[in-house]
mmCIF file of C-alpha atoms in Angstrom:
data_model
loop_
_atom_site.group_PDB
_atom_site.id
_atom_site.type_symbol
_atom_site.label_atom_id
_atom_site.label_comp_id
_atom_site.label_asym_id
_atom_site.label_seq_id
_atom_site.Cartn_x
_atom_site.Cartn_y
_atom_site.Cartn_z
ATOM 1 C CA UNK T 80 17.335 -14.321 -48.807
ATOM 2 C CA UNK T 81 16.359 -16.577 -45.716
ATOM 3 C CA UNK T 82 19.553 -14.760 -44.165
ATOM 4 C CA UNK T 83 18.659 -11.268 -44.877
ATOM 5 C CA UNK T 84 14.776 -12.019 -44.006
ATOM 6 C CA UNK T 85 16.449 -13.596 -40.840
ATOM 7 C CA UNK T 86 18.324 -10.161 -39.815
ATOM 8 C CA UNK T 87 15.540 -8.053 -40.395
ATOM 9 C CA UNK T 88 13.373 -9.926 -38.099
ATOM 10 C CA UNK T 89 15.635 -9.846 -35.854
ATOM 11 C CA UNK T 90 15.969 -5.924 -35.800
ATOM 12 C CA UNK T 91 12.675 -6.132 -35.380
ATOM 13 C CA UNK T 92 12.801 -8.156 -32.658
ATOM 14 C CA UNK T 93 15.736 -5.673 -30.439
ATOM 15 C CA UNK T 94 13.337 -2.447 -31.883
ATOM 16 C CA UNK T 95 10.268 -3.439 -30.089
ATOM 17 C CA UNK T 96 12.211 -4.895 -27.191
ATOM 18 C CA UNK T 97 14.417 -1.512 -27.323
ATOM 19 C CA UNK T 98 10.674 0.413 -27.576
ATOM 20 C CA UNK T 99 9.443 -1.340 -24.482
ATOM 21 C CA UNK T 100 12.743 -1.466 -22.348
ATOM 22 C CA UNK T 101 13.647 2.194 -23.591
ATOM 23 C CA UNK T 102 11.003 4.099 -20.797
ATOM 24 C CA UNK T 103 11.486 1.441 -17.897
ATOM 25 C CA UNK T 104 15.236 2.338 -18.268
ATOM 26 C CA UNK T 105 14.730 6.067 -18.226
ATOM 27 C CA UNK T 106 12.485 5.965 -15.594
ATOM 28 C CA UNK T 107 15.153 6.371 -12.845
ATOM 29 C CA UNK T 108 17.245 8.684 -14.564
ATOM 30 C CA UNK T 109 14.017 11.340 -15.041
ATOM 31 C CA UNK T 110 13.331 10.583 -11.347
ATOM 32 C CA UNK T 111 16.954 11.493 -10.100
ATOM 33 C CA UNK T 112 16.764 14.812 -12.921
ATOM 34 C CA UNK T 113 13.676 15.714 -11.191
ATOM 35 C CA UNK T 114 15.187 15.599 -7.427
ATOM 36 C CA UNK T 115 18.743 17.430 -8.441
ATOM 37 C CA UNK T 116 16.367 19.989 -9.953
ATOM 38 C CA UNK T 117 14.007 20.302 -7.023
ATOM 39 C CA UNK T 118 14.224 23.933 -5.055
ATOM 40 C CA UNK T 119 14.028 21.487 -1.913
ATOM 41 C CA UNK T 120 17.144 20.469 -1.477
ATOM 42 C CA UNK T 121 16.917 16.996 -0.054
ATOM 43 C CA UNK T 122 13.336 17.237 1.152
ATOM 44 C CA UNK T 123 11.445 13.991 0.331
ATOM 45 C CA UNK T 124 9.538 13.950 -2.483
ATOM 46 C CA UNK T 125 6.851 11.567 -3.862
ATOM 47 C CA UNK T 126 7.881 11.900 -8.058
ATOM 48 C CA UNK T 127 5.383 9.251 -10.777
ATOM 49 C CA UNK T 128 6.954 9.643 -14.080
ATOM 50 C CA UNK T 129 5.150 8.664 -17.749
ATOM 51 C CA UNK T 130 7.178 8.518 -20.499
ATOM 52 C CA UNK T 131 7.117 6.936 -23.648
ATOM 53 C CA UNK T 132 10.008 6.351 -26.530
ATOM 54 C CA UNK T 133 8.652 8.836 -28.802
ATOM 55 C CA UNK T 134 8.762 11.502 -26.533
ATOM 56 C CA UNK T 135 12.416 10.500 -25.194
ATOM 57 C CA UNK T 136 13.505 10.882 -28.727
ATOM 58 C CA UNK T 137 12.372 14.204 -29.195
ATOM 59 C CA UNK T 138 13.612 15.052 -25.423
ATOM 60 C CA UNK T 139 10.309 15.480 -23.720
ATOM 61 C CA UNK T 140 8.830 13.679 -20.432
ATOM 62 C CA UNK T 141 4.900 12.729 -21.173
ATOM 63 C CA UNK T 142 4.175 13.989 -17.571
ATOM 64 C CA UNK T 143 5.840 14.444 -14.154
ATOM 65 C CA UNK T 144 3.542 14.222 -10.851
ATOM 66 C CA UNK T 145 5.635 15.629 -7.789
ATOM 67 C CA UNK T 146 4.045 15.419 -4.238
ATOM 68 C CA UNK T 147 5.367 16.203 -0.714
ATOM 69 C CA UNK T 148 4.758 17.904 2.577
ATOM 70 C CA UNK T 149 6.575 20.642 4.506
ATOM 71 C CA UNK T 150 9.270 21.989 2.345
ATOM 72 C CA UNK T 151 11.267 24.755 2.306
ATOM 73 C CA UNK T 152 13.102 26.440 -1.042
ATOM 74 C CA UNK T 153 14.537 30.461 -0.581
ATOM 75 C CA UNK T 154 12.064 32.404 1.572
ATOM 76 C CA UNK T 155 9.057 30.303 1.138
ATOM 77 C CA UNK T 156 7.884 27.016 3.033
ATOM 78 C CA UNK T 157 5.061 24.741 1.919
ATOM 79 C CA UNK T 158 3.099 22.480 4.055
ATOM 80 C CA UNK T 159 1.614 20.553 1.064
ATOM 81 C CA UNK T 160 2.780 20.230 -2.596
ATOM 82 C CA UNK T 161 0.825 18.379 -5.144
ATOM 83 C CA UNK T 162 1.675 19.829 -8.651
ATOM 84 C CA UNK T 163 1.823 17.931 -12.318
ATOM 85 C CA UNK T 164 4.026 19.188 -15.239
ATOM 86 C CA UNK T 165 2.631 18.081 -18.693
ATOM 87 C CA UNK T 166 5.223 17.876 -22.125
ATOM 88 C CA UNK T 167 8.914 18.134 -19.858
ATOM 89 C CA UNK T 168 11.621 19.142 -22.046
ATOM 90 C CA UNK T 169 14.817 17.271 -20.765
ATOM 91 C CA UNK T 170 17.309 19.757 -21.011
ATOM 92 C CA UNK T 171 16.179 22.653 -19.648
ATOM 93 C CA UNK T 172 13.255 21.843 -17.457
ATOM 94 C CA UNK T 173 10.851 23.675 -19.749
ATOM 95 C CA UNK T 174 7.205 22.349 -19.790
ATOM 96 C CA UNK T 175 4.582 23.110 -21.744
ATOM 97 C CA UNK T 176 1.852 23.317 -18.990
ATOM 98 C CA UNK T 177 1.125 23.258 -15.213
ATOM 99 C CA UNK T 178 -1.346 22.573 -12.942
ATOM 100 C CA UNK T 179 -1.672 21.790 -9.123
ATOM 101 C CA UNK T 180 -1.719 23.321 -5.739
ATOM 102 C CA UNK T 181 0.311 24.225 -2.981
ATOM 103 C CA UNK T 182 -1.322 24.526 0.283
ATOM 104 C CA UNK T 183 -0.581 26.480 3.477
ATOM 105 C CA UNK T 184 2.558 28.678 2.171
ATOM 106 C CA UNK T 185 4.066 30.629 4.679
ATOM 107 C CA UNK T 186 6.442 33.217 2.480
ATOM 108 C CA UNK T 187 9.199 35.578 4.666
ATOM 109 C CA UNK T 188 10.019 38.596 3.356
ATOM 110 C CA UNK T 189 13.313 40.783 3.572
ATOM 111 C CA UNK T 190 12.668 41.993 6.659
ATOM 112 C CA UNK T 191 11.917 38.946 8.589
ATOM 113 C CA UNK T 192 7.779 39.424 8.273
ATOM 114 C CA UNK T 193 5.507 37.064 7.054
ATOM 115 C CA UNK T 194 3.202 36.440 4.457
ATOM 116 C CA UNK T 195 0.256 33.267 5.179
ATOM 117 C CA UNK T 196 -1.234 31.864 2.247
ATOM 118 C CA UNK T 197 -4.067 29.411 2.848
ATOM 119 C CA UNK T 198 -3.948 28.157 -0.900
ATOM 120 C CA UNK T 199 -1.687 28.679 -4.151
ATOM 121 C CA UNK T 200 -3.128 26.928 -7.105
ATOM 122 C CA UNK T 201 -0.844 26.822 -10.126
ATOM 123 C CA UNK T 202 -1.266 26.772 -13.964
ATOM 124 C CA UNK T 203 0.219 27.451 -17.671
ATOM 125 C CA UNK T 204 3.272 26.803 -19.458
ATOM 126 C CA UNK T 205 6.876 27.347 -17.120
ATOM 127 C CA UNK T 206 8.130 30.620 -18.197
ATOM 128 C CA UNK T 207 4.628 32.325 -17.507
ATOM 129 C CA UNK T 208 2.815 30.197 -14.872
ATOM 130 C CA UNK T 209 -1.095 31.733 -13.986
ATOM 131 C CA UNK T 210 -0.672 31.721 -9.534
ATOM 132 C CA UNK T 211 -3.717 32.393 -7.998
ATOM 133 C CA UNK T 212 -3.268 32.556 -3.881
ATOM 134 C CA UNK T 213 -6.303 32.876 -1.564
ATOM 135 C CA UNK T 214 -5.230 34.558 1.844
ATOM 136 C CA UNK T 215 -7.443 34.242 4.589
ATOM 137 C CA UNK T 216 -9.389 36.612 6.985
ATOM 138 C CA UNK T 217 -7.314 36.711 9.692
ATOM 139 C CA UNK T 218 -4.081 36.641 8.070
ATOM 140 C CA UNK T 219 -4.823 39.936 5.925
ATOM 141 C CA UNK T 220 -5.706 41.488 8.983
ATOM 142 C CA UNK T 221 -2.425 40.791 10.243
ATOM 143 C CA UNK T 222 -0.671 42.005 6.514
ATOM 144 C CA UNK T 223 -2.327 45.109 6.572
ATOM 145 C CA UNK T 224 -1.676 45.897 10.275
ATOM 146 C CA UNK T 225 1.802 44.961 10.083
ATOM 147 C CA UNK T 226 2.471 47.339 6.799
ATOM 148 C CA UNK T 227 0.567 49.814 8.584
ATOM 149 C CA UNK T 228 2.697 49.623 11.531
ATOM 150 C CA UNK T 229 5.982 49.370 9.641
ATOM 151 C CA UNK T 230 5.293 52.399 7.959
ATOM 152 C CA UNK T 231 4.019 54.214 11.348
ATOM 153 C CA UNK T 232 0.643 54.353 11.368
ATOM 154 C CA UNK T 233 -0.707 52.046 13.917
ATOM 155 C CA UNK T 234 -4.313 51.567 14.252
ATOM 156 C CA UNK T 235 -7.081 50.123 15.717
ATOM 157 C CA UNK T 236 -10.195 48.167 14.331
ATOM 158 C CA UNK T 237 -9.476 46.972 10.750
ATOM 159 C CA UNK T 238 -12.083 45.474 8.426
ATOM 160 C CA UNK T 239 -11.787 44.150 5.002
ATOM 161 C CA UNK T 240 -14.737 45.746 3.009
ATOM 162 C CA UNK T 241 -14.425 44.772 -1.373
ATOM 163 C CA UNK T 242 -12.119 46.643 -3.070
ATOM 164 C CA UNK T 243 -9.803 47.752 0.254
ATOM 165 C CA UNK T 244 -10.051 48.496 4.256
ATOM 166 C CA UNK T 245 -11.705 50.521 6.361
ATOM 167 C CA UNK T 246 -9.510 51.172 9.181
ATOM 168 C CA UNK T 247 -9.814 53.347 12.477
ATOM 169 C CA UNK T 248 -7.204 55.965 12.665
ATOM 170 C CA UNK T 249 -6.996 58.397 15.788
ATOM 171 C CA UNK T 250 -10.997 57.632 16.395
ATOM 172 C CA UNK T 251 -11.888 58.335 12.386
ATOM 173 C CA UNK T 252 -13.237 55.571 10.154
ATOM 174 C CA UNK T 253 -11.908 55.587 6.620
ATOM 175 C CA UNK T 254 -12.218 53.427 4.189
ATOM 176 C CA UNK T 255 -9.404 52.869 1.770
ATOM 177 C CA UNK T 256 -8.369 50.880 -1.426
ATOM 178 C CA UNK T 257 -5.806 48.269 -1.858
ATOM 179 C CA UNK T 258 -4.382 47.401 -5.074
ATOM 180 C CA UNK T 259 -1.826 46.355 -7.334
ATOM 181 C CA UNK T 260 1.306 48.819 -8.461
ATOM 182 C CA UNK T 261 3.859 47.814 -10.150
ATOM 183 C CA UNK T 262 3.814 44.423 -9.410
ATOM 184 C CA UNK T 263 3.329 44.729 -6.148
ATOM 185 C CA UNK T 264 -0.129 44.684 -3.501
ATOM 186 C CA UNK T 265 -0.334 48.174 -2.027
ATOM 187 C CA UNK T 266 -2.545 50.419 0.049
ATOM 188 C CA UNK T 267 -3.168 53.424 -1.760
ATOM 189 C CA UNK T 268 -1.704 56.273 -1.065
ATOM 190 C CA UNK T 269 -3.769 58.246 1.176
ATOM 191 C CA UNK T 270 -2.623 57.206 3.975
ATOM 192 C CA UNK T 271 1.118 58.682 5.259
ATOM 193 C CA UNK T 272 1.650 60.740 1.773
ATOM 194 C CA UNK T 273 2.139 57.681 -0.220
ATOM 195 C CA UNK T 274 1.917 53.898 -1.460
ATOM 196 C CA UNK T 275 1.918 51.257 1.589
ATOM 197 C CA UNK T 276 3.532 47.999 0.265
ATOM 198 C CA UNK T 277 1.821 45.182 1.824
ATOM 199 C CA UNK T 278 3.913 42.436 -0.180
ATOM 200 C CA UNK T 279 5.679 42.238 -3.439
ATOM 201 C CA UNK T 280 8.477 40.815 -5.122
ATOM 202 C CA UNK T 281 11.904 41.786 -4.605
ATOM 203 C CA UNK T 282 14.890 42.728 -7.083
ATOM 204 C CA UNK T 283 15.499 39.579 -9.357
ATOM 205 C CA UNK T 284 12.491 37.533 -7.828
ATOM 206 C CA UNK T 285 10.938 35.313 -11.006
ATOM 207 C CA UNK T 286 7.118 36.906 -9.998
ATOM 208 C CA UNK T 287 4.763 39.751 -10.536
ATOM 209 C CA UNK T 288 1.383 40.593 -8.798
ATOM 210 C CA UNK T 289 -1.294 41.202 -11.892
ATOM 211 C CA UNK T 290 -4.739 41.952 -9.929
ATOM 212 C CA UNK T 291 -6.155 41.822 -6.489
ATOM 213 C CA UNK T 292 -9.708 41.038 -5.453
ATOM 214 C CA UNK T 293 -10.803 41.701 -1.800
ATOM 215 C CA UNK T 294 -13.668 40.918 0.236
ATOM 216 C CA UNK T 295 -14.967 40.667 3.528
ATOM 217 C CA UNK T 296 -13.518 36.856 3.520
ATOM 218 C CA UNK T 297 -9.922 37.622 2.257
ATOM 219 C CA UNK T 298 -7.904 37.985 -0.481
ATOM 220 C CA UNK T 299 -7.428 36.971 -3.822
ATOM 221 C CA UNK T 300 -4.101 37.737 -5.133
ATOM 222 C CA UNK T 301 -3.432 37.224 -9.183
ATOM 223 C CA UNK T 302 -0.053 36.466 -9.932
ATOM 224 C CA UNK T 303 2.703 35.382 -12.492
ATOM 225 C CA UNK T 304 5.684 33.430 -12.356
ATOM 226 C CA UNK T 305 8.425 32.400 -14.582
ATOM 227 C CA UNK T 306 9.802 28.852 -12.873
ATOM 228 C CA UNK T 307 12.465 28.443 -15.005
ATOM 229 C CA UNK T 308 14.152 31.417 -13.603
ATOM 230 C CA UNK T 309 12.978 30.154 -10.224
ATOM 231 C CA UNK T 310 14.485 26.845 -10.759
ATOM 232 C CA UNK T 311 17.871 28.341 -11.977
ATOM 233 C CA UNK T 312 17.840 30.736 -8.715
ATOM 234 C CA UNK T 313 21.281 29.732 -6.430
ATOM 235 C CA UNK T 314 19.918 27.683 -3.820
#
């Protein structure tokens, strides 16, 4: 009896010393899983990790806290990244929610034009992440002058008014609305006979545009994002 009593304390002993030991251990492992992951490449990156045994059992990271500053993944670079991924599933990189920021975003498109995005703030679960990005003043001036001028149509004063533009076009004032279309933020299509695409995703891209709202300040683009895909993309 004194034997068997003897064992079980014992196990008891190597459980709760197994319990304890178990999320130091893993630690550096989910810290390396996060960097092979990361869209970076080998860009620095500041990663906290909370675990806990229960959750490594059942294959999930409590939390993962990844910082850094001027990064580049695909088309898009990022002068500040501060983002937090709750509930981590281990295999796949699935996570149950979001939130964070990434700040001045510079995003080049397919034809070697740029998009400036003050501020992205992020949020929701990975396969269908809530992106709202603020673009400034100046830097919509410059999107919708740049479409305009891709597509021909070069003009002179433009001013953001809610809803749209109001642009001067061979001496005439007119005022017109910018929206989204199929995913992507347009000018509407009296101007040219058709749709101006100011930015949008392109063929296989993990995002969709949902809304727009403009003002005389900027723009406030709705978006959503699957970062799964994203984070499955060939780098």
């Amino acid at each position: 009896m004194r034997s068997f009593l003897g064992w079980v304390s014992l196990a008891a002993i190597f459980g709760a010393f197994a319990f304890v030991v178990a999320p130091v251990a893993a630690r550096p492992l989910v810290v390396d899983a996060v960097r092979a992951a990361s869209p970076f490449g080998s860009a620095p990156l500041a990663i906290e990790v909370s675990l806990d045994p229960l959750g490594l059992l059942r294959g999930t990271v409590d939390r993962v806290h990844v910082t850094g500053a001027d990064l580049h993944a695909g088309s898009m670079t990022i002068g500040a990244l501060d983002v937090t991924a709750n509930d981590v599933a281990i295999g796949d990189h699935t996570f149950q929610a979001v939130e964070g920021s990434l700040g001045s975003v510079v995003i080049t498109r397919d034809d070697g034009s740029t998009v400036h995005v003050d501020r992205i703030q992020l949020s929701g679960p990975s396969t269908a992440v809530d992106v709202t990005a603020d673009i400034t003043h100046d830097a919509a001036i410059a999107l919708v002058r740049g479409a305009l001028a891709d597509a021909g149509l070069p003009v002179g004063e433009i001013e953001l008014i809610d809803g749209g533009v109001r642009l001067q076009v061979l001496g005439q004032r007119t005022d017109v609305a910018i929206g989204v279309v199929d995913g992507s933020l347009t000018i509407a299509g009296a101007l040219a006979g058709g749709q101006i695409v100011l930015f949008g995703p392109s063929a296989g891209d993990p995002w969709r545009l949902k809304s727009v709202a403009i003002s005389t300040t900027g723009l406030q683009v709705q978006a959503t994002a699957d970062l799964v895909q994203g984070l499955n993309q060939p780098r």
